Short mmCIF file of C-alpha atoms in Angstrom, two decimals:
data_model
loop_
_atom_site.label_atom_id
_atom_site.label_comp_id
_atom_site.label_asym_id
_atom_site.label_seq_id
_atom_site.Cartn_x
_atom_site.Cartn_y
_atom_site.Cartn_z
CA MET A 444 89.81 105.25 103.40
CA ASP A 445 87.38 104.74 100.54
CA ASN A 446 87.37 100.96 100.31
CA LEU A 447 85.24 98.40 98.54
CA VAL A 448 83.59 95.97 100.94
CA ILE A 449 82.19 92.72 99.56
CA ALA A 450 80.72 90.11 101.92
CA GLY A 451 82.46 91.76 104.86
CA LYS A 452 85.92 91.76 103.31
CA THR A 453 87.67 95.02 102.46
CA TYR A 454 89.46 95.72 99.21
CA THR A 455 91.38 98.84 98.22
CA SER A 456 91.05 98.29 94.47
CA ARG A 457 87.71 98.73 92.74
CA LEU A 458 88.96 97.08 89.57
CA LEU A 459 88.35 93.35 89.23
CA VAL A 460 89.95 91.54 86.33
CA GLY A 461 89.59 88.28 84.48
CA THR A 462 92.48 86.02 83.57
CA GLY A 463 91.38 84.69 80.18
CA LYS A 464 92.57 85.36 76.64
CA TYR A 465 96.18 86.32 77.46
CA LYS A 466 98.92 84.99 75.21
CA ASP A 467 100.72 83.29 78.10
CA PHE A 468 100.84 83.14 81.88
CA ASN A 469 103.60 85.71 82.02
CA GLU A 470 101.41 88.27 80.29
CA THR A 471 98.49 87.29 82.53
CA ARG A 472 100.55 87.86 85.64
CA THR A 473 102.06 91.15 84.48
CA ALA A 474 98.71 92.56 83.39
CA VAL A 475 97.00 91.50 86.63
CA GLU A 476 99.80 92.98 88.75
CA THR A 477 99.72 96.23 86.79
CA SER A 478 95.94 96.51 87.11
CA GLY A 479 96.23 96.54 90.89
CA ALA A 480 93.24 94.20 91.09
CA GLU A 481 92.85 92.17 94.26
CA ILE A 482 89.92 90.06 93.07
CA ILE A 483 90.53 88.03 89.93
CA THR A 484 88.18 85.69 88.14
CA VAL A 485 89.07 82.18 87.07
CA ALA A 486 87.19 79.52 85.14
CA ILE A 487 86.81 75.87 86.12
CA ARG A 488 87.55 73.38 83.36
CA ARG A 489 88.35 69.72 82.82
CA THR A 490 92.05 69.02 83.21
CA ASN A 491 93.97 67.50 80.34
CA ILE A 492 94.24 63.80 81.02
CA GLY A 493 97.54 62.17 80.19
CA GLN A 494 99.08 65.10 78.37
CA ASN A 495 101.29 67.99 79.43
CA SER A 496 101.09 66.99 83.05
CA ASN A 497 104.05 69.25 83.74
CA GLU A 498 102.57 72.40 82.26
CA PRO A 499 102.27 75.29 84.72
CA ASN A 500 99.01 75.87 86.54
CA LEU A 501 97.28 79.25 86.67
CA LEU A 502 97.17 79.09 90.45
CA GLU A 503 100.95 78.82 90.59
CA VAL A 504 101.15 82.07 88.64
CA LEU A 505 98.39 83.82 90.60
CA PRO A 506 98.41 82.17 94.03
CA PRO A 507 95.27 82.21 96.18
CA SER A 508 97.44 83.48 99.05
CA GLN A 509 98.01 86.69 97.11
CA TYR A 510 94.65 87.25 95.38
CA THR A 511 90.99 86.71 96.12
CA LEU A 512 90.06 84.22 93.43
CA LEU A 513 86.58 84.50 92.03
CA PRO A 514 85.64 81.27 90.26
CA ASN A 515 83.02 81.78 87.57
CA THR A 516 80.44 79.65 85.81
CA ALA A 517 81.27 80.86 82.32
CA GLY A 518 79.93 78.47 79.72
CA CYS A 519 77.10 77.19 81.94
CA TYR A 520 73.61 77.32 80.45
CA THR A 521 71.68 75.50 83.16
CA VAL A 522 71.15 75.79 86.91
CA GLU A 523 72.63 72.35 87.46
CA ASP A 524 75.84 72.99 85.50
CA ALA A 525 76.41 76.31 87.25
CA VAL A 526 75.84 74.89 90.73
CA ARG A 527 78.02 71.81 90.09
CA THR A 528 80.81 74.00 88.69
CA LEU A 529 80.86 76.18 91.80
CA ARG A 530 80.77 73.20 94.15
CA LEU A 531 83.86 71.92 92.32
CA ALA A 532 85.40 75.39 92.62
CA ARG A 533 84.82 75.48 96.35
CA GLU A 534 86.49 72.10 96.76
CA LEU A 535 89.35 73.18 94.49
CA LEU A 536 89.91 76.38 96.47
CA ASP A 537 89.78 74.82 99.95
CA GLY A 538 86.30 75.93 100.92
CA HIS A 539 86.50 79.43 99.47
CA SER A 540 82.89 80.52 99.06
CA LEU A 541 83.00 83.83 97.14
CA VAL A 542 81.89 83.05 93.58
CA LYS A 543 80.74 84.68 90.38
CA LEU A 544 77.49 83.19 89.14
CA GLU A 545 76.51 83.55 85.54
CA VAL A 546 73.97 81.40 83.75
CA LEU A 547 74.01 82.11 80.05
CA GLY A 548 70.99 82.02 77.82
CA ASP A 549 72.38 82.12 74.33
CA PRO A 550 75.78 81.23 72.85
CA LYS A 551 75.62 84.01 70.29
CA THR A 552 75.08 86.93 72.67
CA LEU A 553 76.13 85.27 75.95
CA TYR A 554 73.20 87.19 77.40
CA PRO A 555 72.33 85.94 80.89
CA ASN A 556 69.28 83.76 81.43
CA MET A 557 67.84 85.51 84.47
CA VAL A 558 65.17 82.91 85.24
CA GLU A 559 67.87 80.24 85.58
CA THR A 560 70.23 82.67 87.33
CA LEU A 561 67.65 83.37 90.05
CA LYS A 562 67.13 79.64 90.63
CA ALA A 563 70.87 78.95 90.78
CA ALA A 564 71.46 81.87 93.15
CA GLU A 565 68.84 80.53 95.54
CA ILE A 566 70.47 77.09 95.67
CA LEU A 567 73.97 78.49 96.10
CA ILE A 568 72.96 80.89 98.88
CA LYS A 569 71.30 77.99 100.73
CA GLU A 570 74.63 76.17 100.46
CA ASP A 571 76.41 79.17 102.04
CA PHE A 572 78.09 80.44 98.92
CA GLN A 573 78.71 84.20 98.74
CA VAL A 574 77.29 84.98 95.35
CA MET A 575 78.38 87.85 93.12
CA VAL A 576 75.93 87.61 90.29
CA TYR A 577 76.16 88.56 86.63
CA THR A 578 72.84 90.04 85.59
CA SER A 579 71.02 91.87 82.87
CA ASP A 580 70.58 95.57 83.61
CA ASP A 581 66.99 95.05 84.74
CA PRO A 582 66.52 96.99 88.00
CA ILE A 583 63.75 94.70 89.26
CA ILE A 584 65.79 91.53 88.79
CA ALA A 585 68.81 93.22 90.35
CA LYS A 586 66.73 94.04 93.43
CA GLN A 587 65.39 90.48 93.63
CA LEU A 588 68.94 89.12 93.54
CA GLU A 589 69.89 91.47 96.36
CA ASP A 590 66.82 90.54 98.41
CA MET A 591 67.52 86.81 98.12
CA GLY A 592 71.00 87.34 99.58
CA CYS A 593 73.53 87.88 96.79
CA VAL A 594 76.57 89.79 98.06
CA ALA A 595 76.99 91.91 94.91
CA VAL A 596 75.06 92.46 91.71
CA MET A 597 77.00 92.79 88.48
CA PRO A 598 74.93 94.18 85.62
CA LEU A 599 76.34 94.15 82.11
CA ALA A 600 77.38 97.39 80.44
CA SER A 601 77.00 95.59 77.09
CA LEU A 602 77.53 92.04 75.85
CA ILE A 603 80.44 89.97 77.18
CA GLY A 604 83.56 90.58 75.14
CA SER A 605 81.86 93.14 72.91
CA GLY A 606 83.75 96.23 74.08
CA MET A 607 80.65 98.28 73.28
CA GLY A 608 80.80 100.28 76.50
CA ILE A 609 77.88 101.41 78.63
CA LEU A 610 74.76 101.20 76.52
CA ASN A 611 72.18 102.01 79.16
CA PRO A 612 73.52 104.30 81.87
CA TRP A 613 69.96 105.07 82.97
CA ASN A 614 69.21 101.50 83.98
CA LEU A 615 72.55 101.23 85.73
CA GLN A 616 71.72 104.41 87.62
CA ILE A 617 68.41 102.95 88.82
CA ILE A 618 70.14 99.74 89.92
CA ILE A 619 72.80 101.74 91.80
CA ASP A 620 70.23 104.01 93.44
CA ASN A 621 68.16 101.03 94.64
CA ALA A 622 71.00 98.81 95.86
CA LYS A 623 72.33 98.45 99.37
CA ILE A 624 74.96 95.93 98.24
CA PRO A 625 77.87 96.66 95.88
CA VAL A 626 77.00 97.13 92.21
CA LEU A 627 79.78 96.28 89.79
CA VAL A 628 79.63 96.71 86.06
CA ASP A 629 80.65 93.40 84.54
CA ALA A 630 81.09 92.91 80.80
CA GLY A 631 81.14 95.28 77.89
CA VAL A 632 83.82 97.75 78.95
CA GLY A 633 85.97 98.50 75.91
CA THR A 634 88.37 101.22 76.96
CA ALA A 635 89.37 103.39 79.88
CA SER A 636 86.64 105.99 79.48
CA ASP A 637 83.97 103.27 79.74
CA ALA A 638 85.33 102.27 83.14
CA THR A 639 85.45 105.88 84.25
CA ILE A 640 81.85 106.47 83.21
CA ALA A 641 80.74 103.39 85.14
CA MET A 642 82.48 104.68 88.26
CA GLU A 643 81.16 108.22 87.79
CA LEU A 644 77.65 106.77 87.75
CA GLY A 645 78.33 105.49 91.26
CA CYS A 646 79.21 101.86 90.58
CA ASP A 647 81.21 100.30 93.40
CA GLY A 648 83.57 98.59 91.00
CA VAL A 649 84.17 97.33 87.48
CA LEU A 650 85.00 93.80 86.34
CA MET A 651 86.65 93.32 82.98
CA ASN A 652 88.73 90.86 81.01
CA THR A 653 88.73 91.33 77.25
CA ALA A 654 89.20 95.12 77.37
CA ILE A 655 92.64 94.47 78.85
CA ALA A 656 93.55 91.11 77.30
CA ALA A 657 92.55 92.08 73.77
CA ALA A 658 94.25 95.49 73.80
CA ARG A 659 97.29 95.79 71.53
CA ASP A 660 99.35 96.28 74.68
CA PRO A 661 97.48 94.52 77.51
CA VAL A 662 99.85 95.60 80.26
CA LEU A 663 99.60 99.27 79.29
CA MET A 664 95.81 98.96 79.12
CA ALA A 665 95.81 97.38 82.57
CA SER A 666 97.58 100.49 83.81
CA ALA A 667 95.06 102.72 82.03
CA MET A 668 92.15 100.83 83.56
CA ARG A 669 93.58 101.14 87.04
CA LYS A 670 93.75 104.92 86.63
CA ALA A 671 90.38 105.10 84.89
CA VAL A 672 88.60 103.35 87.77
CA GLU A 673 90.37 105.52 90.34
CA ALA A 674 89.60 108.71 88.37
CA GLY A 675 85.95 107.79 87.97
CA ARG A 676 85.61 106.97 91.65
CA GLU A 677 87.21 110.26 92.70
CA ALA A 678 85.00 112.21 90.31
CA TYR A 679 81.94 110.46 91.74
CA LEU A 680 82.99 111.27 95.30
CA ALA A 681 83.89 114.85 94.36
CA GLY A 682 80.43 115.38 92.89
CA ARG A 683 80.32 116.80 89.41
CA MET A 684 79.16 120.34 88.63
CA ALA A 685 75.63 120.79 87.40
CA LYS A 686 75.15 120.70 83.65
CA LYS A 687 73.95 124.07 82.32
CA LEU A 688 72.58 123.70 78.86
CA TYR A 689 72.99 126.90 76.76
CA SER A 690 74.05 128.82 79.84
CA ALA A 691 77.76 129.54 79.70
CA SER A 692 79.59 130.74 82.77
CA PRO A 693 83.09 132.17 82.44
CA SER A 694 85.84 130.80 84.62
CA SER A 695 87.80 134.06 84.62
CA PRO A 696 86.76 137.38 86.25
CA THR A 697 84.38 139.49 84.18
CA ASP A 698 85.68 142.72 85.76
CA GLY A 699 88.94 144.43 84.86
CA VAL A 700 89.13 143.38 81.24
CA ILE A 701 91.27 145.89 79.31
CA ALA A 702 89.60 148.57 77.19
CA ARG A 703 87.60 147.13 74.34
CA ALA A 704 88.74 147.90 70.81
CA ASP A 705 85.53 149.74 69.86
CA THR A 706 85.88 152.17 72.80
CA THR A 707 89.42 153.36 71.97
CA THR A 708 89.99 156.38 69.70
CA LYS A 709 93.31 155.16 68.32
CA LYS A 710 93.17 154.19 64.66
CA SER A 711 93.86 150.71 63.59
CA THR A 712 97.45 150.18 62.55
CA THR A 713 96.54 147.45 60.12
CA GLY A 714 94.92 149.74 57.58
CA LYS A 715 91.71 148.64 55.98
CA SER A 716 90.94 145.57 58.00
CA ALA A 717 88.03 145.81 60.43
CA MET B 1125 87.93 44.78 84.44
CA ILE B 1126 86.08 48.02 85.19
CA GLN B 1127 85.40 51.03 82.99
CA LEU B 1128 85.40 54.60 84.28
CA THR B 1129 84.48 57.66 82.26
CA ILE B 1130 86.97 60.40 83.05
CA ASN B 1131 86.27 63.84 81.63
CA GLY B 1132 84.08 62.25 79.02
CA LEU B 1133 86.58 59.60 77.93
CA PRO B 1134 86.26 55.89 78.83
CA GLN B 1135 89.22 54.25 80.54
CA GLN B 1136 89.64 50.61 81.58
CA PHE B 1137 91.21 49.40 84.81
CA GLU B 1138 92.12 45.87 85.90
CA SER B 1139 90.27 46.17 89.19
CA PRO B 1140 88.45 48.72 91.32
CA ILE B 1141 90.77 51.52 92.51
CA ASN B 1142 90.49 54.31 95.01
CA VAL B 1143 90.70 57.98 94.06
CA THR B 1144 94.29 58.42 95.25
CA GLN B 1145 95.35 55.57 92.97
CA LEU B 1146 93.45 57.15 90.09
CA ILE B 1147 95.22 60.47 90.65
CA ASP B 1148 98.58 58.73 90.56
CA HIS B 1149 97.56 56.85 87.44
CA LEU B 1150 96.64 60.13 85.73
CA ALA B 1151 99.94 61.74 86.81
CA LEU B 1152 98.01 64.41 88.69
CA HIS B 1153 99.63 63.84 92.07
CA GLY B 1154 100.33 67.15 93.82
CA LYS B 1155 98.21 69.14 91.36
CA ARG B 1156 95.44 71.40 92.59
CA ILE B 1157 92.38 69.60 91.27
CA ALA B 1158 88.81 68.85 92.31
CA ILE B 1159 86.88 65.70 91.45
CA GLU B 1160 83.21 65.02 90.99
CA ARG B 1161 81.86 61.47 90.92
CA ASN B 1162 78.45 60.92 89.34
CA GLY B 1163 77.52 64.52 90.04
CA GLU B 1164 78.75 64.61 93.65
CA ILE B 1165 81.94 66.22 94.95
CA ILE B 1166 84.54 63.86 96.38
CA PRO B 1167 86.16 65.75 99.27
CA ARG B 1168 89.95 65.56 99.22
CA SER B 1169 89.85 63.96 102.65
CA GLN B 1170 88.04 60.95 101.16
CA PHE B 1171 90.36 60.28 98.23
CA SER B 1172 91.90 57.20 99.75
CA GLU B 1173 88.60 55.85 101.05
CA GLN B 1174 86.35 56.11 98.01
CA ILE B 1175 86.58 53.07 95.78
CA LEU B 1176 85.64 53.71 92.17
CA VAL B 1177 83.41 51.15 90.51
CA HIS B 1178 82.46 50.17 86.99
CA GLY B 1179 80.40 52.84 85.26
CA ASP B 1180 81.46 55.77 87.44
CA GLN B 1181 81.43 59.13 85.69
CA LEU B 1182 84.25 61.38 86.89
CA GLU B 1183 84.97 65.03 86.27
CA VAL B 1184 88.47 66.19 87.13
CA VAL B 1185 88.85 69.97 87.01
CA VAL B 1186 91.42 72.71 87.47
CA ALA B 1187 91.29 76.50 87.52
CA VAL B 1188 92.09 78.13 84.18
CA GLY B 1189 92.10 81.67 82.86
CA GLY B 1190 88.63 83.12 82.51
CA GLY B 1191 86.61 86.28 82.84
#
């Protein structure tokens, strides 16, 4: 079986999905189920104090017994905030140590601050977290994150929530070629073909949220993404044909074609036309 | 009278309370939450032991949808 292995655990799905931006928990659950994802990201936020204490909890809808929850540090701009958030997450999830680290650098672009990300990763790894790390598509940084002990590197395809697709496949290719740990494209996927391209490049998986949640029909898009990731993976494993620029090659036999019009003696039946 | 800051909001209590009592007070009993006190995690196993004192800063968090 062609499985995804992260930190020693085996997954059959190479699609990881977020749980934000859905209109309600029912849509969240249906989209996640349809996507086939086994790893789902969650955010850690202050609970509402003294209001709606009976409102349903995300973890009742998507129980940790059924999914591998991947708590993130979305919204964190400093090492300290990211580390504290994940310590809270580990306590919340009964010691679960697989986490998604992201340290943002700028609220407008949500581009990662890699200097801070490296520092946070070092602290978290020392505290025995298994760190899947959101990163810029810089191959050197990606390698440093791997060398320090991250369990997966997750370069952006384009900005978080932008849906701009894969802007620099060449950098992703270098990161993939250099890595001995899983490489997952995280952020920027807009539609199914983007996910397929990522997988065809040789990515081990794709993580997305907005591409599904902000589709007109999120559940249908979740289905499309599931197929797109599978198709891209199979195409990668199958090995694509070589590109032959300006060198066409017919798929049908070149022998045995019926007599060409200019070699027959019979007159045209259509009169004057050539 | 003590004052605790809970998720950024000040709240007054008649006397020092432990974390279990605070959870009951906030109607969060049975909810899956995690609590940080002055930047340090309070393990669930210590909820009934840790006594909160005037000036404590508490963060009470849950998992929510995110990407």
